[in-house]
Amino acid sequence: MSTPQGQLNQSEIQKRNLLKVEKPYVYEKIMKYAQKLKKGESIAILQFQYDYTCNFHCQHCDITKLRDKNQERFFTISDVKELSRQADEMGLAHIVITGGEPLVFPDFDDIVKAIDPQKFYITSDTNGWFLDEKKAKHLKSIGVDKIQLSLDSLSVSEHDEFRRKTGSHERALRAIDASIGAGLNIILATVVTKQRIRSQEFVDFLEFAKKKGVGVFVTYAKPVGEWEGNFDVLISKDDMEYLRNLEKKYNVFTHLTPAYGLNLGCIAVKRMVSITKYGDVMPCPYIHVTLGNFFDEPLKDIIERGMKIKYFSKFIDTCLIAEDRKFINDYMIKKIYTKSPPVPYSKVFTKKDFIE
C-alpha cells in the first residue's frame, strides 16, 4: 500500500487546529493515522447505513437491493454503542451517518449520542429537505460536525427530476445557508456522469460553490442499484484527469484526491468501509460485497480481512467501480449482478485476489 506524504494546505491546517480545540481526543487519534498506515492498518471512515428509510426516490439510488435484504437482525442503539466502542479501540475517528435519509430517523439524536461526539468526528449525509436553520443549530448542539449535502445541478428542474422530488432544489439551497449559519462544516455532494463532467453547467456549479465558500465532493456515477447495467454514464480516465485539473482552480475533490498529507488512491477498506443496516461490512458504498458481518465477528477482524485483498490494500489510482471496466466486468457483472447483494467475499474473490 503506497502512502506518500505531503504537506497540509492552509484550510486543512485550520480544520486540524479547530479539531484540536473542540475534540482533542479525536485529534489525537487522527495524528496517529500515518503511523497506522505504515503498519498496514486501515484508517477507515465508517459510512454507517443505519436505516434505509428515505423521503426521496432518486434516479441513481445505490441501496435499492440492499434495502430488500430484509433480515430480522438490524442495528439498534445498543449495537451503535458497540460499533463505537470497537471502532474507537481500533483508533478510528470518523463516522458518517447515512441511509436512506438520516434526518427522517426518529432516533437520530440517540444515534449521535451512542456514537459519542467526544470520540468521533461525526458527519451526516442529507438531501436537505428537513435541514432548516433550527435543525442545523440543533445538529451542531448535539455534536454533529459536518453536513454532506446532495445537490446535483444548478438547474431547479434537473435537480428535482434527478431526485424525483419537487422542491428539493430550493430546500437544498436553504440547507446550505442554514448549515453555514449554524457553524457546521458543509460540503456539497454531487453526482457526475459522463454526460455532465465536461458541461458548462458543472463549471457553473463549481463557481456557485466557490462563491458560497463550500467544497464540492464529486461522486462518479456507478453502475449499481437503480443504475445497475447503466454503463453509458461512466466516466473515463481522461475525464478523471479533466477533473484533476479543475481541482487546481476550485475546491472540488473525489475520494481519490490526496488529503491531509495522504495520497491513498482508491480508499476502499484502507480509508473507508460501509456498514449496512443489517451489519454487513462492504469495501465501499458501491462494491456490494460483504467482507463479514458485524453481528457475527469483530469489526477489526473483518477490516483486516479486507486489507488482505489486493484491490483494497495496494495503491490504485482509479475508481474500480466507476472507471475500471475490467473490474466491473470480471467482478460486478459476472459475480455480483447475478446474486443477491451484498455478496459474500468468498463468492467474489478467489485465492489469486489476496495478497500473500
mmCIF file of C-alpha atoms in Angstrom, residues 8-350:
data_model
loop_
_atom_site.group_PDB
_atom_site.id
_atom_site.type_symbol
_atom_site.label_atom_id
_atom_site.label_comp_id
_atom_site.label_asym_id
_atom_site.label_seq_id
_atom_site.Cartn_x
_atom_site.Cartn_y
_atom_site.Cartn_z
ATOM 1 C CA LEU A 8 -1.269 20.098 4.558
ATOM 2 C CA ASN A 9 -2.823 23.085 2.834
ATOM 3 C CA GLN A 10 -3.941 26.122 4.814
ATOM 4 C CA SER A 11 -7.561 25.002 5.004
ATOM 5 C CA GLU A 12 -6.560 21.586 6.322
ATOM 6 C CA ILE A 13 -4.302 23.172 8.927
ATOM 7 C CA GLN A 14 -7.125 25.401 10.140
ATOM 8 C CA LYS A 15 -9.511 22.451 10.398
ATOM 9 C CA ARG A 16 -6.928 20.386 12.286
ATOM 10 C CA ASN A 17 -6.287 23.243 14.725
ATOM 11 C CA LEU A 18 -10.023 23.669 15.332
ATOM 12 C CA LEU A 19 -10.431 19.942 15.896
ATOM 13 C CA LYS A 20 -7.572 20.019 18.410
ATOM 14 C CA VAL A 21 -9.535 22.554 20.442
ATOM 15 C CA GLU A 22 -13.057 21.182 20.048
ATOM 16 C CA LYS A 23 -12.342 17.433 20.031
ATOM 17 C CA PRO A 24 -8.828 16.811 21.386
ATOM 18 C CA TYR A 25 -9.320 13.044 21.706
ATOM 19 C CA VAL A 26 -10.385 12.744 18.051
ATOM 20 C CA TYR A 27 -7.417 14.924 17.069
ATOM 21 C CA GLU A 28 -5.033 12.586 18.907
ATOM 22 C CA LYS A 29 -6.379 9.575 17.020
ATOM 23 C CA ILE A 30 -6.059 11.307 13.659
ATOM 24 C CA MET A 31 -2.468 12.289 14.394
ATOM 25 C CA LYS A 32 -1.632 8.567 14.603
ATOM 26 C CA TYR A 33 -3.041 7.798 11.139
ATOM 27 C CA ALA A 34 0.245 7.993 9.245
ATOM 28 C CA GLN A 35 1.804 5.542 11.686
ATOM 29 C CA LYS A 36 -1.142 3.156 11.349
ATOM 30 C CA LEU A 37 -0.888 3.239 7.556
ATOM 31 C CA LYS A 38 2.822 2.394 7.691
ATOM 32 C CA LYS A 39 1.904 -0.709 9.683
ATOM 33 C CA GLY A 40 -0.624 -1.715 7.021
ATOM 34 C CA GLU A 41 -3.637 -0.849 9.162
ATOM 35 C CA SER A 42 -6.861 0.739 7.975
ATOM 36 C CA ILE A 43 -7.840 4.268 8.981
ATOM 37 C CA ALA A 44 -11.352 3.783 7.674
ATOM 38 C CA ILE A 45 -14.144 6.278 7.824
ATOM 39 C CA LEU A 46 -17.225 4.258 8.765
ATOM 40 C CA GLN A 47 -20.001 5.021 6.286
ATOM 41 C CA PHE A 48 -22.817 3.835 8.521
ATOM 42 C CA GLN A 49 -26.093 2.978 6.763
ATOM 43 C CA TYR A 50 -28.166 2.920 9.933
ATOM 44 C CA ASP A 51 -31.527 2.669 8.173
ATOM 45 C CA TYR A 52 -32.870 2.828 4.621
ATOM 46 C CA THR A 53 -35.948 4.942 5.297
ATOM 47 C CA CYS A 54 -35.999 7.882 2.873
ATOM 48 C CA ASN A 55 -38.363 10.613 1.699
ATOM 49 C CA PHE A 56 -36.819 10.642 -1.820
ATOM 50 C CA HIS A 57 -36.741 8.108 -4.676
ATOM 51 C CA CYS A 58 -33.616 9.222 -6.547
ATOM 52 C CA GLN A 59 -32.832 8.055 -10.068
ATOM 53 C CA HIS A 60 -29.413 6.684 -9.131
ATOM 54 C CA CYS A 61 -30.158 5.215 -5.669
ATOM 55 C CA ASP A 62 -27.469 2.638 -4.937
ATOM 56 C CA ILE A 63 -29.065 0.881 -1.941
ATOM 57 C CA THR A 64 -32.177 -0.473 -3.696
ATOM 58 C CA LYS A 65 -31.165 -4.126 -3.443
ATOM 59 C CA LEU A 66 -29.504 -3.712 -0.050
ATOM 60 C CA ARG A 67 -32.803 -2.426 1.272
ATOM 61 C CA ASP A 68 -34.519 -5.580 0.033
ATOM 62 C CA LYS A 69 -32.396 -7.888 2.199
ATOM 63 C CA ASN A 70 -34.964 -7.513 4.988
ATOM 64 C CA GLN A 71 -33.263 -9.559 7.712
ATOM 65 C CA GLU A 72 -34.597 -9.733 11.230
ATOM 66 C CA ARG A 73 -31.261 -8.671 12.717
ATOM 67 C CA PHE A 74 -30.514 -4.980 12.245
ATOM 68 C CA PHE A 75 -28.860 -2.144 14.117
ATOM 69 C CA THR A 76 -30.297 -0.924 17.407
ATOM 70 C CA ILE A 77 -28.971 1.917 19.531
ATOM 71 C CA SER A 78 -27.246 -0.660 21.717
ATOM 72 C CA ASP A 79 -25.483 -2.011 18.627
ATOM 73 C CA VAL A 80 -24.391 1.514 17.683
ATOM 74 C CA LYS A 81 -22.720 1.857 21.094
ATOM 75 C CA GLU A 82 -20.852 -1.392 20.473
ATOM 76 C CA LEU A 83 -19.819 -0.258 16.991
ATOM 77 C CA SER A 84 -18.488 2.954 18.521
ATOM 78 C CA ARG A 85 -16.575 1.026 21.170
ATOM 79 C CA GLN A 86 -14.905 -1.304 18.674
ATOM 80 C CA ALA A 87 -14.105 1.473 16.214
ATOM 81 C CA ASP A 88 -12.580 3.565 18.996
ATOM 82 C CA GLU A 89 -10.405 0.644 20.112
ATOM 83 C CA MET A 90 -9.144 0.406 16.527
ATOM 84 C CA GLY A 91 -8.157 4.077 16.602
ATOM 85 C CA LEU A 92 -10.760 5.098 14.029
ATOM 86 C CA ALA A 93 -12.047 8.643 14.282
ATOM 87 C CA HIS A 94 -14.757 9.440 11.720
ATOM 88 C CA ILE A 95 -18.287 8.108 11.288
ATOM 89 C CA VAL A 96 -20.718 9.195 8.578
ATOM 90 C CA ILE A 97 -24.385 8.646 9.385
ATOM 91 C CA THR A 98 -26.254 7.832 6.210
ATOM 92 C CA GLY A 99 -29.210 5.840 4.958
ATOM 93 C CA GLY A 100 -31.702 6.458 3.463
ATOM 94 C CA GLU A 101 -32.147 9.982 4.682
ATOM 95 C CA PRO A 102 -30.764 10.358 8.230
ATOM 96 C CA LEU A 103 -32.850 13.396 9.128
ATOM 97 C CA VAL A 104 -36.053 11.349 8.926
ATOM 98 C CA PHE A 105 -34.770 8.855 11.514
ATOM 99 C CA PRO A 106 -36.807 9.387 14.710
ATOM 100 C CA ASP A 107 -33.831 8.227 16.807
ATOM 101 C CA PHE A 108 -31.192 10.362 15.068
ATOM 102 C CA ASP A 109 -30.208 12.151 18.278
ATOM 103 C CA ASP A 110 -29.829 8.797 20.034
ATOM 104 C CA ILE A 111 -27.560 7.569 17.219
ATOM 105 C CA VAL A 112 -25.265 10.577 17.654
ATOM 106 C CA LYS A 113 -25.203 10.107 21.426
ATOM 107 C CA ALA A 114 -24.439 6.388 21.050
ATOM 108 C CA ILE A 115 -21.531 7.116 18.681
ATOM 109 C CA ASP A 116 -20.253 9.701 21.204
ATOM 110 C CA PRO A 117 -19.235 13.052 19.667
ATOM 111 C CA GLN A 118 -16.245 13.332 22.010
ATOM 112 C CA LYS A 119 -14.744 10.171 20.496
ATOM 113 C CA PHE A 120 -15.595 10.704 16.820
ATOM 114 C CA TYR A 121 -15.842 13.323 14.125
ATOM 115 C CA ILE A 122 -19.458 12.917 13.003
ATOM 116 C CA THR A 123 -20.798 13.662 9.537
ATOM 117 C CA SER A 124 -24.400 13.337 8.429
ATOM 118 C CA ASP A 125 -25.466 12.853 4.839
ATOM 119 C CA THR A 126 -28.691 14.591 3.870
ATOM 120 C CA ASN A 127 -30.791 15.634 0.908
ATOM 121 C CA GLY A 128 -31.537 18.860 2.780
ATOM 122 C CA TRP A 129 -35.317 18.561 2.817
ATOM 123 C CA PHE A 130 -35.565 18.953 6.601
ATOM 124 C CA LEU A 131 -32.413 20.980 7.165
ATOM 125 C CA ASP A 132 -33.622 24.456 8.055
ATOM 126 C CA GLU A 133 -31.974 26.971 10.390
ATOM 127 C CA LYS A 134 -33.470 25.472 13.546
ATOM 128 C CA LYS A 135 -32.477 21.929 12.584
ATOM 129 C CA ALA A 136 -28.928 22.957 11.677
ATOM 130 C CA LYS A 137 -28.407 24.635 15.044
ATOM 131 C CA HIS A 138 -29.772 21.560 16.776
ATOM 132 C CA LEU A 139 -27.415 19.230 14.889
ATOM 133 C CA LYS A 140 -24.476 21.415 15.878
ATOM 134 C CA SER A 141 -25.593 21.403 19.512
ATOM 135 C CA ILE A 142 -25.728 17.592 19.786
ATOM 136 C CA GLY A 143 -22.266 17.069 18.318
ATOM 137 C CA VAL A 144 -22.630 16.725 14.559
ATOM 138 C CA ASP A 145 -19.572 18.279 12.912
ATOM 139 C CA LYS A 146 -20.235 18.136 9.203
ATOM 140 C CA ILE A 147 -23.045 18.008 6.666
ATOM 141 C CA GLN A 148 -22.644 16.308 3.306
ATOM 142 C CA LEU A 149 -25.490 17.767 1.281
ATOM 143 C CA SER A 150 -26.700 16.314 -2.017
ATOM 144 C CA LEU A 151 -27.039 18.852 -4.825
ATOM 145 C CA ASP A 152 -26.874 17.651 -8.414
ATOM 146 C CA SER A 153 -27.457 20.659 -10.614
ATOM 147 C CA LEU A 154 -27.850 24.420 -10.568
ATOM 148 C CA SER A 155 -30.986 23.840 -12.622
ATOM 149 C CA VAL A 156 -34.062 23.549 -10.417
ATOM 150 C CA SER A 157 -35.867 21.236 -12.827
ATOM 151 C CA GLU A 158 -32.860 18.984 -13.463
ATOM 152 C CA HIS A 159 -32.107 18.518 -9.776
ATOM 153 C CA ASP A 160 -35.725 17.945 -8.814
ATOM 154 C CA GLU A 161 -36.162 15.448 -11.650
ATOM 155 C CA PHE A 162 -32.962 13.618 -10.702
ATOM 156 C CA ARG A 163 -34.066 13.433 -7.071
ATOM 157 C CA ARG A 164 -37.717 12.821 -8.064
ATOM 158 C CA LYS A 165 -38.875 15.389 -5.532
ATOM 159 C CA THR A 166 -40.413 18.731 -6.464
ATOM 160 C CA GLY A 167 -38.999 21.487 -4.279
ATOM 161 C CA SER A 168 -35.847 19.553 -3.362
ATOM 162 C CA HIS A 169 -33.533 22.073 -5.059
ATOM 163 C CA GLU A 170 -34.998 25.010 -3.154
ATOM 164 C CA ARG A 171 -34.671 23.190 0.164
ATOM 165 C CA ALA A 172 -31.093 22.118 -0.598
ATOM 166 C CA LEU A 173 -30.104 25.745 -1.154
ATOM 167 C CA ARG A 174 -31.792 26.673 2.115
ATOM 168 C CA ALA A 175 -29.831 23.892 3.836
ATOM 169 C CA ILE A 176 -26.514 25.348 2.653
ATOM 170 C CA ASP A 177 -27.171 28.714 4.283
ATOM 171 C CA ALA A 178 -28.631 27.093 7.402
ATOM 172 C CA SER A 179 -25.548 24.904 7.877
ATOM 173 C CA ILE A 180 -23.140 27.791 7.375
ATOM 174 C CA GLY A 181 -25.139 29.918 9.780
ATOM 175 C CA ALA A 182 -25.043 27.208 12.441
ATOM 176 C CA GLY A 183 -21.278 26.799 12.182
ATOM 177 C CA LEU A 184 -21.429 23.338 10.655
ATOM 178 C CA ASN A 185 -18.750 22.271 8.229
ATOM 179 C CA ILE A 186 -20.576 21.589 4.953
ATOM 180 C CA ILE A 187 -19.661 20.133 1.592
ATOM 181 C CA LEU A 188 -21.845 19.571 -1.446
ATOM 182 C CA ALA A 189 -22.008 16.002 -2.711
ATOM 183 C CA THR A 190 -22.793 15.902 -6.412
ATOM 184 C CA VAL A 191 -23.148 13.018 -8.854
ATOM 185 C CA VAL A 192 -21.117 13.395 -12.046
ATOM 186 C CA THR A 193 -21.831 11.349 -15.147
ATOM 187 C CA LYS A 194 -20.008 11.061 -18.474
ATOM 188 C CA GLN A 195 -22.571 13.500 -19.859
ATOM 189 C CA ARG A 196 -22.142 16.086 -17.099
ATOM 190 C CA ILE A 197 -18.454 16.208 -16.267
ATOM 191 C CA ARG A 198 -17.344 18.469 -19.151
ATOM 192 C CA SER A 199 -20.521 20.540 -19.276
ATOM 193 C CA GLN A 200 -20.753 24.286 -18.700
ATOM 194 C CA GLU A 201 -23.362 23.569 -16.036
ATOM 195 C CA PHE A 202 -20.784 21.681 -13.984
ATOM 196 C CA VAL A 203 -18.290 24.553 -14.202
ATOM 197 C CA ASP A 204 -21.050 26.976 -13.203
ATOM 198 C CA PHE A 205 -21.874 24.625 -10.309
ATOM 199 C CA LEU A 206 -18.272 24.827 -9.078
ATOM 200 C CA GLU A 207 -18.337 28.620 -9.411
ATOM 201 C CA PHE A 208 -21.502 28.698 -7.322
ATOM 202 C CA ALA A 209 -19.900 26.576 -4.592
ATOM 203 C CA LYS A 210 -16.760 28.721 -4.666
ATOM 204 C CA LYS A 211 -18.786 31.871 -4.062
ATOM 205 C CA LYS A 212 -20.589 30.123 -1.189
ATOM 206 C CA GLY A 213 -17.250 29.092 0.284
ATOM 207 C CA VAL A 214 -18.111 25.381 0.365
ATOM 208 C CA GLY A 215 -16.283 22.398 -1.090
ATOM 209 C CA VAL A 216 -17.684 20.012 -3.680
ATOM 210 C CA PHE A 217 -17.303 16.262 -3.313
ATOM 211 C CA VAL A 218 -17.760 14.518 -6.653
ATOM 212 C CA THR A 219 -19.338 11.087 -6.678
ATOM 213 C CA TYR A 220 -18.625 9.461 -10.024
ATOM 214 C CA ALA A 221 -21.625 7.643 -11.474
ATOM 215 C CA LYS A 222 -21.611 3.925 -10.599
ATOM 216 C CA PRO A 223 -23.468 1.051 -12.339
ATOM 217 C CA VAL A 224 -25.140 -0.189 -9.138
ATOM 218 C CA GLY A 225 -28.585 -0.021 -7.569
ATOM 219 C CA GLU A 226 -31.031 1.826 -9.811
ATOM 220 C CA TRP A 227 -28.198 2.291 -12.318
ATOM 221 C CA GLU A 228 -27.177 -1.364 -12.459
ATOM 222 C CA GLY A 229 -26.073 -2.084 -16.022
ATOM 223 C CA ASN A 230 -26.106 1.604 -16.972
ATOM 224 C CA PHE A 231 -22.597 1.856 -18.409
ATOM 225 C CA ASP A 232 -23.334 4.919 -20.552
ATOM 226 C CA VAL A 233 -22.961 7.200 -17.519
ATOM 227 C CA LEU A 234 -19.462 6.001 -16.596
ATOM 228 C CA ILE A 235 -16.508 8.370 -16.821
ATOM 229 C CA SER A 236 -13.104 7.618 -18.403
ATOM 230 C CA LYS A 237 -9.516 8.147 -17.259
ATOM 231 C CA ASP A 238 -9.407 11.271 -19.440
ATOM 232 C CA ASP A 239 -12.483 12.566 -17.631
ATOM 233 C CA MET A 240 -10.767 11.916 -14.305
ATOM 234 C CA GLU A 241 -7.732 13.884 -15.475
ATOM 235 C CA TYR A 242 -10.033 16.724 -16.548
ATOM 236 C CA LEU A 243 -11.446 16.840 -13.026
ATOM 237 C CA ARG A 244 -7.955 16.800 -11.514
ATOM 238 C CA ASN A 245 -7.237 19.948 -13.484
ATOM 239 C CA LEU A 246 -10.411 21.548 -12.120
ATOM 240 C CA GLU A 247 -9.106 20.801 -8.623
ATOM 241 C CA LYS A 248 -6.355 23.355 -9.250
ATOM 242 C CA LYS A 249 -8.926 26.145 -9.575
ATOM 243 C CA TYR A 250 -11.838 25.027 -7.409
ATOM 244 C CA ASN A 251 -12.358 23.356 -4.042
ATOM 245 C CA VAL A 252 -13.561 20.190 -5.742
ATOM 246 C CA PHE A 253 -12.379 16.713 -4.907
ATOM 247 C CA THR A 254 -13.128 12.998 -5.198
ATOM 248 C CA HIS A 255 -12.270 10.072 -2.951
ATOM 249 C CA LEU A 256 -9.037 9.795 -4.969
ATOM 250 C CA THR A 257 -7.882 13.327 -4.117
ATOM 251 C CA PRO A 258 -4.928 13.443 -1.689
ATOM 252 C CA ALA A 259 -5.984 14.962 1.623
ATOM 253 C CA TYR A 260 -4.318 15.809 4.928
ATOM 254 C CA GLY A 261 -0.939 14.821 3.547
ATOM 255 C CA LEU A 262 -2.067 11.336 2.465
ATOM 256 C CA ASN A 263 -2.327 10.068 -1.091
ATOM 257 C CA LEU A 264 -4.064 6.688 -0.891
ATOM 258 C CA GLY A 265 -5.620 6.352 -4.342
ATOM 259 C CA CYS A 266 -8.791 4.276 -4.080
ATOM 260 C CA ILE A 267 -9.794 4.450 -0.424
ATOM 261 C CA ALA A 268 -11.904 1.271 -0.255
ATOM 262 C CA VAL A 269 -11.211 -0.506 3.062
ATOM 263 C CA LYS A 270 -7.946 1.357 3.762
ATOM 264 C CA ARG A 271 -9.775 4.682 4.246
ATOM 265 C CA MET A 272 -13.475 3.772 4.120
ATOM 266 C CA VAL A 273 -15.838 0.904 4.707
ATOM 267 C CA SER A 274 -19.628 0.845 4.502
ATOM 268 C CA ILE A 275 -21.695 -0.863 7.161
ATOM 269 C CA THR A 276 -25.221 -1.805 6.153
ATOM 270 C CA LYS A 277 -28.333 -1.690 8.275
ATOM 271 C CA TYR A 278 -28.005 -5.457 8.624
ATOM 272 C CA GLY A 279 -24.393 -5.444 9.787
ATOM 273 C CA ASP A 280 -22.600 -6.345 6.559
ATOM 274 C CA VAL A 281 -19.253 -4.565 6.126
ATOM 275 C CA MET A 282 -18.570 -3.609 2.499
ATOM 276 C CA PRO A 283 -15.362 -2.185 0.929
ATOM 277 C CA CYS A 284 -17.226 0.986 -0.083
ATOM 278 C CA PRO A 285 -20.849 2.069 -0.624
ATOM 279 C CA TYR A 286 -20.842 0.798 -4.208
ATOM 280 C CA ILE A 287 -18.937 -2.501 -4.163
ATOM 281 C CA HIS A 288 -21.722 -4.667 -2.792
ATOM 282 C CA VAL A 289 -19.532 -7.387 -1.327
ATOM 283 C CA THR A 290 -19.675 -8.296 2.343
ATOM 284 C CA LEU A 291 -16.297 -8.806 3.985
ATOM 285 C CA GLY A 292 -18.056 -10.136 7.077
ATOM 286 C CA ASN A 293 -20.917 -9.244 9.379
ATOM 287 C CA PHE A 294 -20.529 -7.025 12.437
ATOM 288 C CA PHE A 295 -23.068 -9.097 14.351
ATOM 289 C CA ASP A 296 -21.005 -12.264 13.820
ATOM 290 C CA GLU A 297 -17.388 -11.188 14.351
ATOM 291 C CA PRO A 298 -15.297 -8.210 15.482
ATOM 292 C CA LEU A 299 -15.035 -5.217 13.159
ATOM 293 C CA LYS A 300 -11.240 -5.400 13.447
ATOM 294 C CA ASP A 301 -11.144 -8.929 12.030
ATOM 295 C CA ILE A 302 -13.453 -8.005 9.153
ATOM 296 C CA ILE A 303 -11.430 -4.957 8.125
ATOM 297 C CA GLU A 304 -8.147 -6.864 8.414
ATOM 298 C CA ARG A 305 -9.613 -9.454 6.034
ATOM 299 C CA GLY A 306 -10.476 -6.711 3.573
ATOM 300 C CA MET A 307 -6.933 -5.346 3.796
ATOM 301 C CA LYS A 308 -5.639 -8.704 2.541
ATOM 302 C CA ILE A 309 -7.486 -8.335 -0.776
ATOM 303 C CA LYS A 310 -5.093 -6.807 -3.306
ATOM 304 C CA TYR A 311 -7.626 -4.337 -4.737
ATOM 305 C CA PHE A 312 -8.025 -2.726 -1.333
ATOM 306 C CA SER A 313 -4.506 -2.987 0.052
ATOM 307 C CA LYS A 314 -2.491 -1.732 -2.917
ATOM 308 C CA PHE A 315 -2.323 1.809 -4.278
ATOM 309 C CA ILE A 316 -4.834 2.016 -7.149
ATOM 310 C CA ASP A 317 -5.175 5.389 -8.851
ATOM 311 C CA THR A 318 -8.667 4.940 -10.225
ATOM 312 C CA CYS A 319 -12.186 4.210 -9.069
ATOM 313 C CA LEU A 320 -12.680 0.481 -9.523
ATOM 314 C CA ILE A 321 -16.438 0.667 -9.706
ATOM 315 C CA ALA A 322 -16.759 3.884 -11.738
ATOM 316 C CA GLU A 323 -13.955 3.646 -14.299
ATOM 317 C CA ASP A 324 -12.146 0.288 -14.276
ATOM 318 C CA ARG A 325 -14.075 -1.637 -16.930
ATOM 319 C CA LYS A 326 -12.122 -4.833 -16.307
ATOM 320 C CA PHE A 327 -13.001 -4.838 -12.601
ATOM 321 C CA ILE A 328 -16.609 -4.005 -13.439
ATOM 322 C CA ASN A 329 -16.797 -6.852 -15.965
ATOM 323 C CA ASP A 330 -14.876 -9.511 -14.018
ATOM 324 C CA TYR A 331 -16.398 -8.848 -10.622
ATOM 325 C CA MET A 332 -19.545 -6.712 -10.831
ATOM 326 C CA ILE A 333 -21.152 -8.193 -13.927
ATOM 327 C CA LYS A 334 -20.019 -11.789 -13.570
ATOM 328 C CA LYS A 335 -20.081 -12.253 -9.805
ATOM 329 C CA ILE A 336 -22.247 -9.589 -8.149
ATOM 330 C CA TYR A 337 -25.051 -8.777 -10.583
ATOM 331 C CA THR A 338 -26.051 -12.450 -10.664
ATOM 332 C CA LYS A 339 -26.533 -12.730 -6.889
ATOM 333 C CA SER A 340 -28.429 -11.018 -4.093
ATOM 334 C CA PRO A 341 -26.198 -8.316 -2.579
ATOM 335 C CA PRO A 342 -24.149 -7.886 -0.576
ATOM 336 C CA VAL A 343 -22.417 -10.989 -1.903
ATOM 337 C CA PRO A 344 -20.045 -12.851 0.455
ATOM 338 C CA TYR A 345 -16.415 -12.076 -0.363
ATOM 339 C CA SER A 346 -15.722 -15.810 -0.798
ATOM 340 C CA LYS A 347 -18.165 -15.854 -3.727
ATOM 341 C CA VAL A 348 -16.440 -12.908 -5.434
ATOM 342 C CA PHE A 349 -12.717 -13.049 -4.667
ATOM 343 C CA THR A 350 -10.534 -16.125 -5.097
#
